[in-house]
mmCIF file of C-alpha atoms in Angstrom:
data_model
loop_
_atom_site.group_PDB
_atom_site.id
_atom_site.type_symbol
_atom_site.label_atom_id
_atom_site.label_comp_id
_atom_site.label_asym_id
_atom_site.label_seq_id
_atom_site.Cartn_x
_atom_site.Cartn_y
_atom_site.Cartn_z
ATOM 1 C CA ARG A 1 -5.165 -15.236 2.124
ATOM 2 C CA LYS A 2 -5.137 -11.664 1.200
ATOM 3 C CA VAL A 3 -7.927 -9.658 1.404
ATOM 4 C CA GLN A 4 -8.566 -6.329 -0.658
ATOM 5 C CA PRO A 5 -8.898 -3.431 1.018
ATOM 6 C CA SER A 6 -10.933 -0.389 0.837
ATOM 7 C CA ILE A 7 -8.750 2.979 -1.016
ATOM 8 C CA LYS A 8 -10.389 4.704 1.873
ATOM 9 C CA ASN A 9 -7.734 3.080 4.062
ATOM 10 C CA TYR A 10 -4.749 4.827 2.368
ATOM 11 C CA PHE A 11 -6.323 8.124 1.391
ATOM 12 C CA ASN A 12 -7.906 10.877 3.403
ATOM 13 C CA ILE A 13 -11.528 12.256 2.901
ATOM 14 C CA LEU A 14 -11.300 15.411 2.306
ATOM 15 C CA MET B 1 -21.730 30.299 -18.242
ATOM 16 C CA PHE B 2 -19.880 26.540 -19.163
ATOM 17 C CA GLU B 3 -18.945 25.902 -22.884
ATOM 18 C CA ALA B 4 -16.248 23.582 -23.588
ATOM 19 C CA ARG B 5 -15.467 22.306 -26.862
ATOM 20 C CA LEU B 6 -13.537 19.404 -28.693
ATOM 21 C CA SER B 7 -12.696 19.305 -32.567
ATOM 22 C CA SER B 8 -12.860 15.474 -32.101
ATOM 23 C CA ALA B 9 -15.708 13.931 -30.386
ATOM 24 C CA THR B 10 -13.458 10.880 -30.226
ATOM 25 C CA THR B 11 -11.275 12.184 -26.934
ATOM 26 C CA LEU B 12 -14.365 12.528 -25.130
ATOM 27 C CA LYS B 13 -15.981 9.078 -26.300
ATOM 28 C CA LYS B 14 -12.429 7.622 -25.318
ATOM 29 C CA VAL B 15 -12.586 9.389 -21.709
ATOM 30 C CA LEU B 16 -15.774 8.137 -20.881
ATOM 31 C CA ASP B 17 -15.031 4.064 -22.012
ATOM 32 C CA ALA B 18 -12.108 4.539 -19.452
ATOM 33 C CA ILE B 19 -14.281 5.535 -16.675
ATOM 34 C CA LYS B 20 -17.602 4.088 -17.019
ATOM 35 C CA ASP B 21 -16.678 0.597 -16.459
ATOM 36 C CA LEU B 22 -15.787 1.566 -12.872
ATOM 37 C CA LEU B 23 -18.392 4.488 -12.151
ATOM 38 C CA ASN B 24 -22.150 4.562 -12.632
ATOM 39 C CA GLU B 25 -22.288 8.612 -12.302
ATOM 40 C CA ALA B 26 -19.778 10.714 -10.898
ATOM 41 C CA THR B 27 -19.229 14.322 -10.447
ATOM 42 C CA PHE B 28 -17.716 16.811 -13.030
ATOM 43 C CA ASP B 29 -16.020 19.782 -11.183
ATOM 44 C CA CYS B 30 -15.214 22.482 -13.855
ATOM 45 C CA ASN B 31 -13.406 25.327 -13.146
ATOM 46 C CA ASP B 32 -11.256 27.918 -15.076
ATOM 47 C CA SER B 33 -8.254 25.485 -15.286
ATOM 48 C CA GLY B 34 -10.312 22.983 -16.861
ATOM 49 C CA ILE B 35 -12.609 19.479 -15.682
ATOM 50 C CA GLN B 36 -11.756 17.355 -12.773
ATOM 51 C CA LEU B 37 -13.384 14.362 -11.813
ATOM 52 C CA GLN B 38 -12.675 12.054 -8.693
ATOM 53 C CA ALA B 39 -14.650 9.140 -7.842
ATOM 54 C CA MET B 40 -14.403 5.757 -6.021
ATOM 55 C CA ASP B 41 -15.936 2.423 -7.614
ATOM 56 C CA ASN B 42 -18.910 1.771 -6.127
ATOM 57 C CA SER B 43 -17.415 -0.804 -3.518
ATOM 58 C CA HIS B 44 -14.535 2.064 -2.929
ATOM 59 C CA VAL B 45 -12.063 -0.468 -3.676
ATOM 60 C CA SER B 46 -10.499 1.705 -6.753
ATOM 61 C CA LEU B 47 -10.233 6.101 -7.248
ATOM 62 C CA VAL B 48 -10.708 7.005 -10.779
ATOM 63 C CA SER B 49 -8.933 11.089 -11.196
ATOM 64 C CA LEU B 50 -9.452 12.696 -14.296
ATOM 65 C CA THR B 51 -8.170 15.864 -15.595
ATOM 66 C CA LEU B 52 -9.213 17.667 -18.580
ATOM 67 C CA ARG B 53 -7.052 21.259 -19.090
ATOM 68 C CA ALA B 54 -8.663 24.146 -19.878
ATOM 69 C CA ASP B 55 -5.952 24.744 -22.847
ATOM 70 C CA GLY B 56 -6.725 21.339 -24.233
ATOM 71 C CA PHE B 57 -9.693 22.075 -24.937
ATOM 72 C CA ASP B 58 -10.871 24.107 -28.688
ATOM 73 C CA LYS B 59 -12.545 26.580 -26.898
ATOM 74 C CA TYR B 60 -12.865 26.615 -23.121
ATOM 75 C CA ARG B 61 -14.843 29.100 -21.061
ATOM 76 C CA CYS B 62 -15.888 28.897 -17.362
ATOM 77 C CA ASP B 63 -17.589 31.669 -15.883
ATOM 78 C CA ARG B 64 -18.005 30.423 -12.436
ATOM 79 C CA ASN B 65 -17.313 26.968 -10.410
ATOM 80 C CA LEU B 66 -19.635 23.956 -11.513
ATOM 81 C CA SER B 67 -20.049 20.724 -10.225
ATOM 82 C CA MET B 68 -21.948 18.216 -12.545
ATOM 83 C CA GLY B 69 -23.209 15.149 -11.471
ATOM 84 C CA MET B 70 -23.750 12.886 -14.606
ATOM 85 C CA ASN B 71 -25.176 9.330 -14.886
ATOM 86 C CA LEU B 72 -22.671 7.649 -17.004
ATOM 87 C CA GLY B 73 -24.950 5.498 -18.909
ATOM 88 C CA SER B 74 -26.939 8.191 -19.623
ATOM 89 C CA MET B 75 -23.550 10.350 -21.235
ATOM 90 C CA ALA B 76 -22.489 7.097 -22.858
ATOM 91 C CA LYS B 77 -25.906 6.831 -25.131
ATOM 92 C CA ILE B 78 -25.770 10.764 -26.245
ATOM 93 C CA MET B 79 -21.698 10.351 -27.014
ATOM 94 C CA LYS B 80 -22.691 6.795 -28.840
ATOM 95 C CA CYS B 81 -24.581 9.529 -31.500
ATOM 96 C CA ALA B 82 -21.945 11.425 -32.029
ATOM 97 C CA ASN B 83 -19.522 10.484 -34.917
ATOM 98 C CA ASN B 84 -15.852 10.421 -33.639
ATOM 99 C CA ASP B 85 -15.103 13.380 -36.675
ATOM 100 C CA ASP B 86 -17.686 15.717 -34.839
ATOM 101 C CA THR B 87 -17.236 18.399 -32.992
ATOM 102 C CA VAL B 88 -18.398 18.527 -29.521
ATOM 103 C CA THR B 89 -19.402 21.040 -27.304
ATOM 104 C CA MET B 90 -20.581 20.778 -23.439
ATOM 105 C CA LYS B 91 -22.396 23.729 -22.126
ATOM 106 C CA ALA B 92 -23.957 24.511 -19.243
ATOM 107 C CA GLN B 93 -25.893 27.707 -17.369
ATOM 108 C CA ASP B 94 -24.679 28.431 -13.954
ATOM 109 C CA ASN B 95 -26.407 27.157 -11.558
ATOM 110 C CA ALA B 96 -28.014 24.542 -14.124
ATOM 111 C CA ASP B 97 -29.799 21.516 -13.927
ATOM 112 C CA THR B 98 -29.168 19.918 -17.088
ATOM 113 C CA VAL B 99 -25.964 19.981 -19.561
ATOM 114 C CA VAL B 100 -26.163 20.235 -23.630
ATOM 115 C CA PHE B 101 -24.159 18.274 -25.647
ATOM 116 C CA MET B 102 -23.913 19.526 -28.733
ATOM 117 C CA PHE B 103 -22.547 17.348 -32.290
ATOM 118 C CA GLU B 104 -21.334 19.734 -35.249
ATOM 119 C CA SER B 105 -20.392 17.182 -38.354
ATOM 120 C CA GLN B 106 -16.960 18.236 -39.940
ATOM 121 C CA ASN B 107 -18.980 19.714 -43.327
ATOM 122 C CA GLN B 108 -21.462 21.974 -40.568
ATOM 123 C CA GLU B 109 -24.462 20.101 -42.193
ATOM 124 C CA LYS B 110 -25.524 18.268 -39.442
ATOM 125 C CA VAL B 111 -25.748 19.845 -35.607
ATOM 126 C CA SER B 112 -27.588 18.211 -32.879
ATOM 127 C CA ASP B 113 -28.292 18.901 -29.680
ATOM 128 C CA TYR B 114 -28.760 16.681 -26.571
ATOM 129 C CA GLU B 115 -29.946 17.893 -23.126
ATOM 130 C CA MET B 116 -29.194 15.512 -20.045
ATOM 131 C CA LYS B 117 -30.431 15.946 -16.823
ATOM 132 C CA LEU B 118 -27.803 16.347 -13.844
ATOM 133 C CA MET B 119 -27.415 14.733 -10.611
ATOM 134 C CA ASN B 120 -26.801 16.009 -7.102
ATOM 135 C CA LEU B 121 -24.702 13.610 -5.929
ATOM 136 C CA ASP B 122 -22.933 12.929 -2.516
ATOM 137 C CA GLN B 123 -19.624 11.955 -2.820
ATOM 138 C CA GLU B 124 -16.670 11.774 -0.834
ATOM 139 C CA HIS B 125 -13.440 13.842 -2.163
ATOM 140 C CA LEU B 126 -10.190 11.856 -1.129
ATOM 141 C CA GLY B 127 -6.947 13.780 -0.760
ATOM 142 C CA ILE B 128 -4.091 11.765 -2.709
ATOM 143 C CA PRO B 129 -0.821 12.848 -0.723
ATOM 144 C CA GLU B 130 2.369 13.587 -3.152
ATOM 145 C CA THR B 131 4.522 10.136 -2.780
ATOM 146 C CA ASP B 132 7.698 9.534 -3.919
ATOM 147 C CA TYR B 133 7.582 5.589 -5.423
ATOM 148 C CA ALA B 134 9.771 2.915 -5.239
ATOM 149 C CA CYS B 135 9.323 1.700 -8.583
ATOM 150 C CA ILE B 136 8.095 3.397 -12.027
ATOM 151 C CA VAL B 137 7.152 1.375 -14.750
ATOM 152 C CA ARG B 138 6.407 2.833 -18.261
ATOM 153 C CA MET B 139 5.257 0.293 -20.693
ATOM 154 C CA PRO B 140 3.163 0.227 -23.646
ATOM 155 C CA ALA B 141 -0.756 0.221 -22.612
ATOM 156 C CA MET B 142 -1.748 -2.235 -24.856
ATOM 157 C CA GLU B 143 1.436 -4.781 -23.890
ATOM 158 C CA PHE B 144 -0.501 -3.518 -20.345
ATOM 159 C CA ALA B 145 -3.580 -4.496 -21.302
ATOM 160 C CA ARG B 146 -2.547 -7.773 -22.995
ATOM 161 C CA ILE B 147 -1.025 -9.091 -20.089
ATOM 162 C CA CYS B 148 -3.859 -8.382 -17.449
ATOM 163 C CA ARG B 149 -6.547 -9.823 -19.698
ATOM 164 C CA ASP B 150 -4.057 -12.760 -20.021
ATOM 165 C CA LEU B 151 -3.041 -13.476 -16.732
ATOM 166 C CA SER B 152 -6.657 -13.266 -15.648
ATOM 167 C CA GLN B 153 -7.377 -16.270 -16.613
ATOM 168 C CA PHE B 154 -5.563 -18.100 -13.829
ATOM 169 C CA GLY B 155 -5.974 -16.190 -10.859
ATOM 170 C CA GLU B 156 -7.975 -13.531 -9.752
ATOM 171 C CA SER B 157 -4.699 -11.726 -8.251
ATOM 172 C CA LEU B 158 -1.781 -10.094 -10.309
ATOM 173 C CA VAL B 159 1.656 -9.848 -8.359
ATOM 174 C CA ILE B 160 3.464 -7.395 -9.923
ATOM 175 C CA CYS B 161 7.144 -7.703 -9.331
ATOM 176 C CA CYS B 162 10.244 -4.857 -10.505
ATOM 177 C CA THR B 163 13.390 -4.486 -10.099
ATOM 178 C CA LYS B 164 15.925 -2.965 -12.113
ATOM 179 C CA GLU B 165 16.676 -5.685 -14.651
ATOM 180 C CA GLY B 166 12.690 -5.789 -15.392
ATOM 181 C CA VAL B 167 9.327 -6.071 -14.261
ATOM 182 C CA LYS B 168 7.277 -9.556 -13.701
ATOM 183 C CA PHE B 169 3.539 -10.252 -13.489
ATOM 184 C CA SER B 170 1.863 -13.120 -11.982
ATOM 185 C CA ALA B 171 -0.676 -15.214 -11.287
ATOM 186 C CA SER B 172 -1.973 -18.473 -10.177
ATOM 187 C CA GLY B 173 -4.695 -20.844 -9.437
ATOM 188 C CA ASP B 174 -6.719 -24.135 -10.209
ATOM 189 C CA VAL B 175 -4.853 -24.611 -13.771
ATOM 190 C CA GLY B 176 -1.131 -23.545 -12.319
ATOM 191 C CA SER B 177 0.669 -21.038 -12.568
ATOM 192 C CA ALA B 178 1.665 -18.104 -15.184
ATOM 193 C CA ASN B 179 4.648 -15.779 -15.548
ATOM 194 C CA ILE B 180 4.880 -12.746 -17.717
ATOM 195 C CA LYS B 181 8.629 -11.212 -17.138
ATOM 196 C CA LEU B 182 9.549 -8.092 -19.230
ATOM 197 C CA ALA B 183 12.711 -6.869 -19.340
ATOM 198 C CA GLN B 184 13.761 -3.078 -19.609
ATOM 199 C CA THR B 185 14.156 -1.665 -22.995
ATOM 200 C CA THR B 186 18.075 -1.322 -23.811
ATOM 201 C CA SER B 187 17.916 0.916 -26.901
ATOM 202 C CA VAL B 188 15.141 2.977 -27.595
ATOM 203 C CA ASP B 189 14.084 3.085 -31.374
ATOM 204 C CA LYS B 190 10.336 3.805 -30.791
ATOM 205 C CA GLU B 191 9.630 5.583 -27.525
ATOM 206 C CA GLU B 192 5.964 4.255 -27.580
ATOM 207 C CA GLU B 193 7.272 0.478 -27.452
ATOM 208 C CA ALA B 194 10.186 0.764 -24.643
ATOM 209 C CA VAL B 195 10.089 -0.561 -21.002
ATOM 210 C CA ILE B 196 11.557 1.742 -18.697
ATOM 211 C CA ILE B 197 12.112 1.157 -15.299
ATOM 212 C CA GLU B 198 12.863 4.004 -12.533
ATOM 213 C CA MET B 199 13.617 2.069 -9.698
ATOM 214 C CA GLN B 200 14.271 3.259 -5.780
ATOM 215 C CA GLU B 201 14.148 0.037 -4.220
ATOM 216 C CA PRO B 202 12.347 -3.432 -5.549
ATOM 217 C CA VAL B 203 8.599 -3.999 -4.538
ATOM 218 C CA THR B 204 6.403 -6.843 -5.071
ATOM 219 C CA LEU B 205 2.963 -6.495 -4.799
ATOM 220 C CA THR B 206 -0.360 -8.307 -5.503
ATOM 221 C CA PHE B 207 -3.778 -6.820 -6.699
ATOM 222 C CA ALA B 208 -7.111 -8.011 -7.924
ATOM 223 C CA CYS B 209 -7.164 -8.160 -11.750
ATOM 224 C CA ARG B 210 -10.795 -7.683 -12.024
ATOM 225 C CA TYR B 211 -9.604 -3.949 -11.276
ATOM 226 C CA LEU B 212 -6.704 -3.901 -13.567
ATOM 227 C CA ASN B 213 -8.728 -4.470 -16.380
ATOM 228 C CA SER B 214 -10.869 -2.064 -15.794
ATOM 229 C CA PHE B 215 -8.540 0.292 -15.462
ATOM 230 C CA THR B 216 -7.208 -0.737 -19.250
ATOM 231 C CA LYS B 217 -10.320 0.148 -20.596
ATOM 232 C CA ALA B 218 -8.381 3.469 -21.166
ATOM 233 C CA THR B 219 -5.908 2.009 -23.178
ATOM 234 C CA PRO B 220 -7.040 3.621 -26.660
ATOM 235 C CA LEU B 221 -6.136 7.249 -24.705
ATOM 236 C CA THR B 222 -2.569 6.961 -25.052
ATOM 237 C CA ASN B 223 0.403 4.345 -26.275
ATOM 238 C CA GLN B 224 2.220 4.317 -22.570
ATOM 239 C CA VAL B 225 1.137 3.590 -19.301
ATOM 240 C CA GLN B 226 2.785 4.451 -16.002
ATOM 241 C CA LEU B 227 2.778 2.128 -12.855
ATOM 242 C CA SER B 228 3.768 3.472 -9.867
ATOM 243 C CA MET B 229 4.705 1.279 -7.057
ATOM 244 C CA SER B 230 5.792 1.580 -3.457
ATOM 245 C CA MET B 231 5.234 -1.097 -0.805
ATOM 246 C CA ASP B 232 1.966 -1.130 1.009
ATOM 247 C CA VAL B 233 0.256 1.820 -0.919
ATOM 248 C CA PRO B 234 -1.943 2.119 -3.386
ATOM 249 C CA LEU B 235 -0.864 1.482 -7.271
ATOM 250 C CA VAL B 236 -1.253 4.291 -9.348
ATOM 251 C CA VAL B 237 -2.198 3.044 -13.225
ATOM 252 C CA GLU B 238 -1.551 6.908 -15.405
ATOM 253 C CA TYR B 239 -2.260 7.055 -18.584
ATOM 254 C CA ARG B 240 -1.975 10.354 -20.349
ATOM 255 C CA ILE B 241 -4.272 12.060 -22.822
ATOM 256 C CA GLN B 242 -2.508 14.014 -25.240
ATOM 257 C CA ASP B 243 -2.298 17.353 -24.843
ATOM 258 C CA ILE B 244 -5.340 17.557 -22.381
ATOM 259 C CA GLY B 245 -4.360 15.880 -19.271
ATOM 260 C CA HIS B 246 -4.883 12.533 -18.031
ATOM 261 C CA VAL B 247 -6.770 9.421 -15.828
ATOM 262 C CA ARG B 248 -5.238 8.527 -13.036
ATOM 263 C CA TYR B 249 -6.710 4.854 -11.478
ATOM 264 C CA TYR B 250 -5.362 4.024 -7.936
ATOM 265 C CA LEU B 251 -5.538 0.498 -6.032
ATOM 266 C CA ALA B 252 -4.854 -0.768 -2.828
ATOM 267 C CA PRO B 253 -2.682 -3.844 -2.956
ATOM 268 C CA LYS B 254 -4.237 -6.935 -1.520
ATOM 269 C CA ILE B 255 -2.884 -7.843 2.137
ATOM 270 C CA GLU B 256 -2.334 -10.910 4.214
ATOM 271 C CA ASP B 257 -4.944 -10.919 6.269
#
């Protein structure tokens, strides 16, 4: 089953 | 002093329609190069990035950097009061806690102004790295919206498979499965109807239909949409806004649990 990761997992928080 | 004028309210109405499905509120960051907005949706799954360049406005003045937190529902109420061919001017004083939207009819006989309270939004900003994408697809924005709408009926996820020959969109669920294949356009008569693929490597990625459908609210802004994809990085869905900027949406692909 596929899950939806947060976009925050891919971009650094500035 | 901040002042930005557009000769037709339509552009701002369309921009707002493009973002208000995903965002309840957002900060418009204004400086002398233009207006920028970056915000995640409430569930932090997707990211919206809007750029409106100063040179795309009929008049633009921004003496000091200004961050205007706006409730987009309230802004939508105000924008509904503008006719499409009205001139719209956004105005704010330095350090103001309100913004004024002024609408002027074409014959100059009706002038309306709406003052809206600004909000202090504590929003996280994300750094978006420069990425060389494995596949870039340009296709008619209407076609993309249609495909997302049609395939959403069959499952909550949409699989996008891009090769040199074309791009395939698939969905499956209780009803069965659905596939839509678009071949790369061979002879371009009308550029806005073309499907163009720039491929370094083929990719297959799975995305949540719900978010893709929200992105397609930007369709009225432009004829073509651009999808940029690489394995294991967020998809970028870009709609250019003629002569003034763009709205980009970022969505992480679904991954195996």
